[in-house]
């Protein structure tokens, strides 16, 4: 009975200690990481849309619509291998002005230190309200503008060349460039083709 209370042999204690050390190491194991944050802007600076053979002349459009745009979206970085690294835990809803005066930070995440080649954007909802300043073919257009989503969401990827090193903090700007794609509004239906919206959105490193 007394022998059962004696300490375990030294070699067994050493084995237990080794397992404990290895186990603790696994808690902090992992590759290098950095941080990525994203800021959304309604319009970082108006540039007139390119003209086309079937489009209206530039003089028939305005360049500074006033109002607000509210979007619901998710974001993810695209790695060189094509893997998606989420920047949002769930859908983010945010409202900014069409003129780009007010920006909003919509994501801030720790990500693997790596090179990324794109930003995947998924828009679940896009609501535009124009108060003034939008003139199409000489006619002022105000009120709600519909960006026609053919499916339940609008998904696209903007190309990037972004390298995030260990402990780096890197910012991205998603510029909706509203003044550009609002030039494509159909006054009869107060709607915009989703491709015009996609073409107008830009992503840049801050």
PDB file of C-alpha atoms in Angstrom:
ATOM      1  CA  UNK A   1       0.000   0.000   0.000  1.00  0.00           C
ATOM      2  CA  UNK A   2       2.862   2.364   0.831  1.00  0.00           C
ATOM      3  CA  UNK A   3       4.556   1.645  -2.501  1.00  0.00           C
ATOM      4  CA  UNK A   4       1.442   2.797  -4.422  1.00  0.00           C
ATOM      5  CA  UNK A   5       1.885   6.287  -2.946  1.00  0.00           C
ATOM      6  CA  UNK A   6       5.488   6.696  -4.089  1.00  0.00           C
ATOM      7  CA  UNK A   7       6.297   9.162  -6.938  1.00  0.00           C
ATOM      8  CA  UNK A   8       6.306   7.832 -10.463  1.00  0.00           C
ATOM      9  CA  UNK A   9       9.693   6.900 -11.946  1.00  0.00           C
ATOM     10  CA  UNK A  10      11.709   9.824 -13.330  1.00  0.00           C
ATOM     11  CA  UNK A  11      11.538   8.636 -16.947  1.00  0.00           C
ATOM     12  CA  UNK A  12       7.713   8.637 -16.815  1.00  0.00           C
ATOM     13  CA  UNK A  13       7.661  12.155 -15.399  1.00  0.00           C
ATOM     14  CA  UNK A  14       9.956  13.272 -18.191  1.00  0.00           C
ATOM     15  CA  UNK A  15       7.611  11.802 -20.803  1.00  0.00           C
ATOM     16  CA  UNK A  16       4.617  13.573 -19.296  1.00  0.00           C
ATOM     17  CA  UNK A  17       6.534  16.857 -19.212  1.00  0.00           C
ATOM     18  CA  UNK A  18       7.524  16.476 -22.871  1.00  0.00           C
ATOM     19  CA  UNK A  19       3.909  15.899 -23.920  1.00  0.00           C
ATOM     20  CA  UNK A  20       2.835  18.984 -21.978  1.00  0.00           C
ATOM     21  CA  UNK A  21       5.453  21.134 -23.687  1.00  0.00           C
ATOM     22  CA  UNK A  22       4.514  19.890 -27.151  1.00  0.00           C
ATOM     23  CA  UNK A  23       0.833  20.436 -26.388  1.00  0.00           C
ATOM     24  CA  UNK A  24       1.446  24.035 -25.294  1.00  0.00           C
ATOM     25  CA  UNK A  25       3.459  24.635 -28.444  1.00  0.00           C
ATOM     26  CA  UNK A  26       0.499  23.639 -30.600  1.00  0.00           C
ATOM     27  CA  UNK A  27      -1.626  26.349 -28.997  1.00  0.00           C
ATOM     28  CA  UNK A  28       0.546  29.062 -30.546  1.00  0.00           C
ATOM     29  CA  UNK A  29       1.625  27.232 -33.693  1.00  0.00           C
ATOM     30  CA  UNK A  30       0.893  28.893 -36.996  1.00  0.00           C
ATOM     31  CA  UNK A  31       2.403  30.875 -39.829  1.00  0.00           C
ATOM     32  CA  UNK A  32       3.208  34.557 -40.052  1.00  0.00           C
ATOM     33  CA  UNK A  33       0.255  36.929 -40.034  1.00  0.00           C
ATOM     34  CA  UNK A  34      -0.548  40.520 -40.861  1.00  0.00           C
ATOM     35  CA  UNK A  35      -3.634  42.681 -40.718  1.00  0.00           C
ATOM     36  CA  UNK A  36      -5.872  43.934 -43.525  1.00  0.00           C
ATOM     37  CA  UNK A  37      -8.558  46.591 -43.226  1.00  0.00           C
ATOM     38  CA  UNK A  38     -10.977  47.944 -45.826  1.00  0.00           C
ATOM     39  CA  UNK A  39     -12.527  51.389 -46.203  1.00  0.00           C
ATOM     40  CA  UNK A  40     -15.587  52.014 -48.377  1.00  0.00           C
ATOM     41  CA  UNK A  41     -16.102  55.271 -50.289  1.00  0.00           C
ATOM     42  CA  UNK A  42     -19.095  56.322 -52.348  1.00  0.00           C
ATOM     43  CA  UNK A  43     -16.925  58.211 -54.819  1.00  0.00           C
ATOM     44  CA  UNK A  44     -13.246  58.923 -54.454  1.00  0.00           C
ATOM     45  CA  UNK A  45     -13.273  61.381 -57.326  1.00  0.00           C
ATOM     46  CA  UNK A  46     -15.510  61.704 -60.355  1.00  0.00           C
ATOM     47  CA  UNK A  47     -14.042  60.908 -63.743  1.00  0.00           C
ATOM     48  CA  UNK A  48     -16.325  61.143 -66.783  1.00  0.00           C
ATOM     49  CA  UNK A  49     -17.303  57.780 -68.167  1.00  0.00           C
ATOM     50  CA  UNK A  50     -15.944  56.840 -71.562  1.00  0.00           C
ATOM     51  CA  UNK A  51     -18.298  57.508 -74.430  1.00  0.00           C
ATOM     52  CA  UNK A  52     -19.526  54.832 -76.800  1.00  0.00           C
ATOM     53  CA  UNK A  53     -21.164  54.778 -80.200  1.00  0.00           C
ATOM     54  CA  UNK A  54     -24.557  54.032 -78.667  1.00  0.00           C
ATOM     55  CA  UNK A  55     -24.217  56.141 -75.517  1.00  0.00           C
ATOM     56  CA  UNK A  56     -25.317  59.715 -74.966  1.00  0.00           C
ATOM     57  CA  UNK A  57     -22.874  62.584 -75.348  1.00  0.00           C
ATOM     58  CA  UNK A  58     -20.941  63.564 -72.205  1.00  0.00           C
ATOM     59  CA  UNK A  59     -22.591  66.979 -72.169  1.00  0.00           C
ATOM     60  CA  UNK A  60     -25.975  65.354 -71.501  1.00  0.00           C
ATOM     61  CA  UNK A  61     -24.848  64.073 -68.100  1.00  0.00           C
ATOM     62  CA  UNK A  62     -24.067  65.609 -64.756  1.00  0.00           C
ATOM     63  CA  UNK A  63     -20.929  64.859 -62.814  1.00  0.00           C
ATOM     64  CA  UNK A  64     -21.776  65.367 -59.150  1.00  0.00           C
ATOM     65  CA  UNK A  65     -24.930  63.595 -57.952  1.00  0.00           C
ATOM     66  CA  UNK A  66     -25.893  64.114 -54.324  1.00  0.00           C
ATOM     67  CA  UNK A  67     -27.478  61.522 -52.098  1.00  0.00           C
ATOM     68  CA  UNK A  68     -26.616  58.272 -50.373  1.00  0.00           C
ATOM     69  CA  UNK A  69     -25.920  54.648 -51.177  1.00  0.00           C
ATOM     70  CA  UNK A  70     -26.494  51.785 -48.749  1.00  0.00           C
ATOM     71  CA  UNK A  71     -24.970  48.392 -49.445  1.00  0.00           C
ATOM     72  CA  UNK A  72     -24.815  45.002 -47.792  1.00  0.00           C
ATOM     73  CA  UNK A  73     -21.769  42.953 -48.722  1.00  0.00           C
ATOM     74  CA  UNK A  74     -19.046  40.497 -47.783  1.00  0.00           C
ATOM     75  CA  UNK A  75     -15.350  40.695 -48.644  1.00  0.00           C
ATOM     76  CA  UNK A  76     -12.539  38.181 -49.063  1.00  0.00           C
ATOM     77  CA  UNK A  77      -8.955  38.351 -50.256  1.00  0.00           C
ATOM     78  CA  UNK A  78      -7.956  35.968 -53.053  1.00  0.00           C
ATOM     79  CA  UNK A  79      -4.601  34.226 -52.587  1.00  0.00           C
ATOM     80  CA  UNK A  80      -2.212  33.233 -55.368  1.00  0.00           C
ATOM     81  CA  UNK A  81      -3.609  29.696 -55.078  1.00  0.00           C
ATOM     82  CA  UNK A  82      -7.156  30.958 -55.517  1.00  0.00           C
ATOM     83  CA  UNK A  83      -8.122  30.447 -51.888  1.00  0.00           C
ATOM     84  CA  UNK A  84     -10.507  32.924 -50.272  1.00  0.00           C
ATOM     85  CA  UNK A  85      -9.466  34.590 -47.018  1.00  0.00           C
ATOM     86  CA  UNK A  86     -12.561  36.240 -45.483  1.00  0.00           C
ATOM     87  CA  UNK A  87     -12.260  39.837 -44.318  1.00  0.00           C
ATOM     88  CA  UNK A  88     -15.815  39.966 -42.951  1.00  0.00           C
ATOM     89  CA  UNK A  89     -17.291  37.472 -40.497  1.00  0.00           C
ATOM     90  CA  UNK A  90     -20.763  38.013 -41.953  1.00  0.00           C
ATOM     91  CA  UNK A  91     -22.667  40.473 -44.131  1.00  0.00           C
ATOM     92  CA  UNK A  92     -21.784  44.111 -43.469  1.00  0.00           C
ATOM     93  CA  UNK A  93     -24.356  46.871 -44.041  1.00  0.00           C
ATOM     94  CA  UNK A  94     -23.038  50.383 -44.504  1.00  0.00           C
ATOM     95  CA  UNK A  95     -24.246  53.736 -45.836  1.00  0.00           C
ATOM     96  CA  UNK A  96     -22.043  56.397 -47.429  1.00  0.00           C
ATOM     97  CA  UNK A  97     -22.692  59.547 -49.418  1.00  0.00           C
ATOM     98  CA  UNK A  98     -22.552  59.504 -53.219  1.00  0.00           C
ATOM     99  CA  UNK A  99     -19.967  62.282 -53.281  1.00  0.00           C
ATOM    100  CA  UNK A 100     -17.342  60.374 -51.301  1.00  0.00           C
ATOM    101  CA  UNK A 101     -17.158  62.924 -48.485  1.00  0.00           C
ATOM    102  CA  UNK A 102     -17.862  60.291 -45.823  1.00  0.00           C
ATOM    103  CA  UNK A 103     -15.871  57.045 -45.781  1.00  0.00           C
ATOM    104  CA  UNK A 104     -16.537  54.020 -43.600  1.00  0.00           C
ATOM    105  CA  UNK A 105     -14.218  51.258 -42.392  1.00  0.00           C
ATOM    106  CA  UNK A 106     -16.033  48.001 -43.063  1.00  0.00           C
ATOM    107  CA  UNK A 107     -13.464  45.294 -42.318  1.00  0.00           C
ATOM    108  CA  UNK A 108     -10.387  44.699 -40.152  1.00  0.00           C
ATOM    109  CA  UNK A 109      -9.004  41.173 -39.943  1.00  0.00           C
ATOM    110  CA  UNK A 110      -5.836  39.250 -39.155  1.00  0.00           C
ATOM    111  CA  UNK A 111      -4.805  37.326 -42.289  1.00  0.00           C
ATOM    112  CA  UNK A 112      -1.935  35.035 -43.289  1.00  0.00           C
ATOM    113  CA  UNK A 113       1.158  36.901 -44.434  1.00  0.00           C
ATOM    114  CA  UNK A 114       1.145  36.220 -48.160  1.00  0.00           C
ATOM    115  CA  UNK A 115       0.693  37.675 -51.627  1.00  0.00           C
ATOM    116  CA  UNK A 116      -2.884  38.298 -52.703  1.00  0.00           C
ATOM    117  CA  UNK A 117      -4.069  38.796 -56.267  1.00  0.00           C
ATOM    118  CA  UNK A 118      -7.647  39.967 -55.828  1.00  0.00           C
ATOM    119  CA  UNK A 119     -10.508  41.090 -53.636  1.00  0.00           C
ATOM    120  CA  UNK A 120     -13.770  39.143 -53.899  1.00  0.00           C
ATOM    121  CA  UNK A 121     -16.847  41.286 -53.324  1.00  0.00           C
ATOM    122  CA  UNK A 122     -20.344  39.909 -52.836  1.00  0.00           C
ATOM    123  CA  UNK A 123     -23.105  42.531 -52.798  1.00  0.00           C
ATOM    124  CA  UNK A 124     -26.357  41.233 -51.308  1.00  0.00           C
ATOM    125  CA  UNK A 125     -28.157  44.556 -51.499  1.00  0.00           C
ATOM    126  CA  UNK A 126     -27.561  47.921 -53.182  1.00  0.00           C
ATOM    127  CA  UNK A 127     -29.879  50.837 -52.420  1.00  0.00           C
ATOM    128  CA  UNK A 128     -29.295  54.247 -54.005  1.00  0.00           C
ATOM    129  CA  UNK A 129     -31.159  57.466 -53.219  1.00  0.00           C
ATOM    130  CA  UNK A 130     -30.344  60.478 -55.397  1.00  0.00           C
ATOM    131  CA  UNK A 131     -31.317  63.865 -53.959  1.00  0.00           C
ATOM    132  CA  UNK A 132     -30.004  66.147 -56.697  1.00  0.00           C
ATOM    133  CA  UNK A 133     -27.327  66.683 -59.307  1.00  0.00           C
ATOM    134  CA  UNK A 134     -27.998  63.719 -61.600  1.00  0.00           C
ATOM    135  CA  UNK A 135     -29.068  64.840 -65.069  1.00  0.00           C
ATOM    136  CA  UNK A 136     -29.588  62.354 -67.881  1.00  0.00           C
ATOM    137  CA  UNK A 137     -30.298  63.697 -71.376  1.00  0.00           C
ATOM    138  CA  UNK A 138     -31.188  67.051 -69.880  1.00  0.00           C
ATOM    139  CA  UNK A 139     -33.664  65.576 -67.401  1.00  0.00           C
ATOM    140  CA  UNK A 140     -33.011  65.657 -63.632  1.00  0.00           C
ATOM    141  CA  UNK A 141     -33.255  62.199 -62.091  1.00  0.00           C
ATOM    142  CA  UNK A 142     -33.955  61.927 -58.369  1.00  0.00           C
ATOM    143  CA  UNK A 143     -35.274  59.332 -55.958  1.00  0.00           C
ATOM    144  CA  UNK A 144     -34.485  55.644 -55.641  1.00  0.00           C
ATOM    145  CA  UNK A 145     -32.181  54.109 -58.250  1.00  0.00           C
ATOM    146  CA  UNK A 146     -32.222  50.343 -58.662  1.00  0.00           C
ATOM    147  CA  UNK A 147     -29.072  48.363 -59.434  1.00  0.00           C
ATOM    148  CA  UNK A 148     -30.655  45.293 -60.974  1.00  0.00           C
ATOM    149  CA  UNK A 149     -29.342  42.142 -59.304  1.00  0.00           C
ATOM    150  CA  UNK A 150     -30.029  39.233 -61.640  1.00  0.00           C
ATOM    151  CA  UNK A 151     -29.520  36.795 -58.783  1.00  0.00           C
ATOM    152  CA  UNK A 152     -29.817  37.092 -55.014  1.00  0.00           C
ATOM    153  CA  UNK A 153     -26.368  38.691 -54.987  1.00  0.00           C
ATOM    154  CA  UNK A 154     -23.794  40.314 -57.236  1.00  0.00           C
ATOM    155  CA  UNK A 155     -20.389  38.643 -57.006  1.00  0.00           C
ATOM    156  CA  UNK A 156     -17.192  39.778 -58.700  1.00  0.00           C
ATOM    157  CA  UNK A 157     -13.440  40.005 -58.132  1.00  0.00           C
ATOM    158  CA  UNK A 158     -11.210  43.035 -58.543  1.00  0.00           C
ATOM    159  CA  UNK A 159      -7.549  42.309 -59.302  1.00  0.00           C
ATOM    160  CA  UNK A 160      -4.862  43.282 -56.805  1.00  0.00           C
ATOM    161  CA  UNK A 161      -1.141  42.902 -56.349  1.00  0.00           C
ATOM    162  CA  UNK A 162      -0.932  42.950 -52.580  1.00  0.00           C
ATOM    163  CA  UNK A 163       1.819  41.532 -50.383  1.00  0.00           C
ATOM    164  CA  UNK A 164       1.214  41.371 -46.640  1.00  0.00           C
ATOM    165  CA  UNK A 165       4.239  40.617 -44.493  1.00  0.00           C
ATOM    166  CA  UNK A 166       4.455  39.443 -40.910  1.00  0.00           C
ATOM    167  CA  UNK A 167       3.046  42.137 -38.583  1.00  0.00           C
ATOM    168  CA  UNK A 168       2.124  44.362 -41.560  1.00  0.00           C
ATOM    169  CA  UNK A 169      -1.080  46.414 -41.405  1.00  0.00           C
ATOM    170  CA  UNK A 170      -2.367  47.121 -44.907  1.00  0.00           C
ATOM    171  CA  UNK A 171      -5.427  49.108 -45.921  1.00  0.00           C
ATOM    172  CA  UNK A 172      -7.595  48.828 -49.020  1.00  0.00           C
ATOM    173  CA  UNK A 173     -10.099  51.307 -50.415  1.00  0.00           C
ATOM    174  CA  UNK A 174     -13.219  50.038 -52.155  1.00  0.00           C
ATOM    175  CA  UNK A 175     -14.393  53.006 -54.209  1.00  0.00           C
ATOM    176  CA  UNK A 176     -17.929  52.649 -55.525  1.00  0.00           C
ATOM    177  CA  UNK A 177     -17.358  55.537 -57.973  1.00  0.00           C
ATOM    178  CA  UNK A 178     -21.080  56.256 -57.935  1.00  0.00           C
ATOM    179  CA  UNK A 179     -20.829  59.317 -60.157  1.00  0.00           C
ATOM    180  CA  UNK A 180     -19.456  57.110 -62.947  1.00  0.00           C
ATOM    181  CA  UNK A 181     -22.027  54.320 -63.111  1.00  0.00           C
ATOM    182  CA  UNK A 182     -24.954  56.605 -62.294  1.00  0.00           C
ATOM    183  CA  UNK A 183     -24.359  58.071 -65.750  1.00  0.00           C
ATOM    184  CA  UNK A 184     -25.792  54.802 -67.084  1.00  0.00           C
ATOM    185  CA  UNK A 185     -29.165  55.206 -65.336  1.00  0.00           C
ATOM    186  CA  UNK A 186     -32.170  54.497 -67.540  1.00  0.00           C
ATOM    187  CA  UNK A 187     -34.515  57.413 -66.684  1.00  0.00           C
ATOM    188  CA  UNK A 188     -37.568  55.421 -67.774  1.00  0.00           C
ATOM    189  CA  UNK A 189     -36.969  52.652 -65.234  1.00  0.00           C
ATOM    190  CA  UNK A 190     -34.640  54.452 -62.776  1.00  0.00           C
ATOM    191  CA  UNK A 191     -32.335  51.444 -62.949  1.00  0.00           C
ATOM    192  CA  UNK A 192     -28.710  50.629 -63.687  1.00  0.00           C
ATOM    193  CA  UNK A 193     -27.369  47.503 -65.351  1.00  0.00           C
ATOM    194  CA  UNK A 194     -25.302  45.531 -62.792  1.00  0.00           C
ATOM    195  CA  UNK A 195     -22.356  45.338 -65.194  1.00  0.00           C
ATOM    196  CA  UNK A 196     -22.106  49.132 -65.191  1.00  0.00           C
ATOM    197  CA  UNK A 197     -21.920  48.996 -61.386  1.00  0.00           C
ATOM    198  CA  UNK A 198     -19.229  46.278 -61.488  1.00  0.00           C
ATOM    199  CA  UNK A 199     -17.173  48.181 -64.052  1.00  0.00           C
ATOM    200  CA  UNK A 200     -17.314  51.341 -61.946  1.00  0.00           C
ATOM    201  CA  UNK A 201     -16.129  49.832 -58.651  1.00  0.00           C
ATOM    202  CA  UNK A 202     -12.377  50.054 -58.043  1.00  0.00           C
ATOM    203  CA  UNK A 203     -10.084  48.643 -55.341  1.00  0.00           C
ATOM    204  CA  UNK A 204      -6.757  50.211 -54.416  1.00  0.00           C
ATOM    205  CA  UNK A 205      -4.131  49.980 -51.680  1.00  0.00           C
ATOM    206  CA  UNK A 206      -4.275  52.926 -49.293  1.00  0.00           C
TER     207      UNK A 206
END
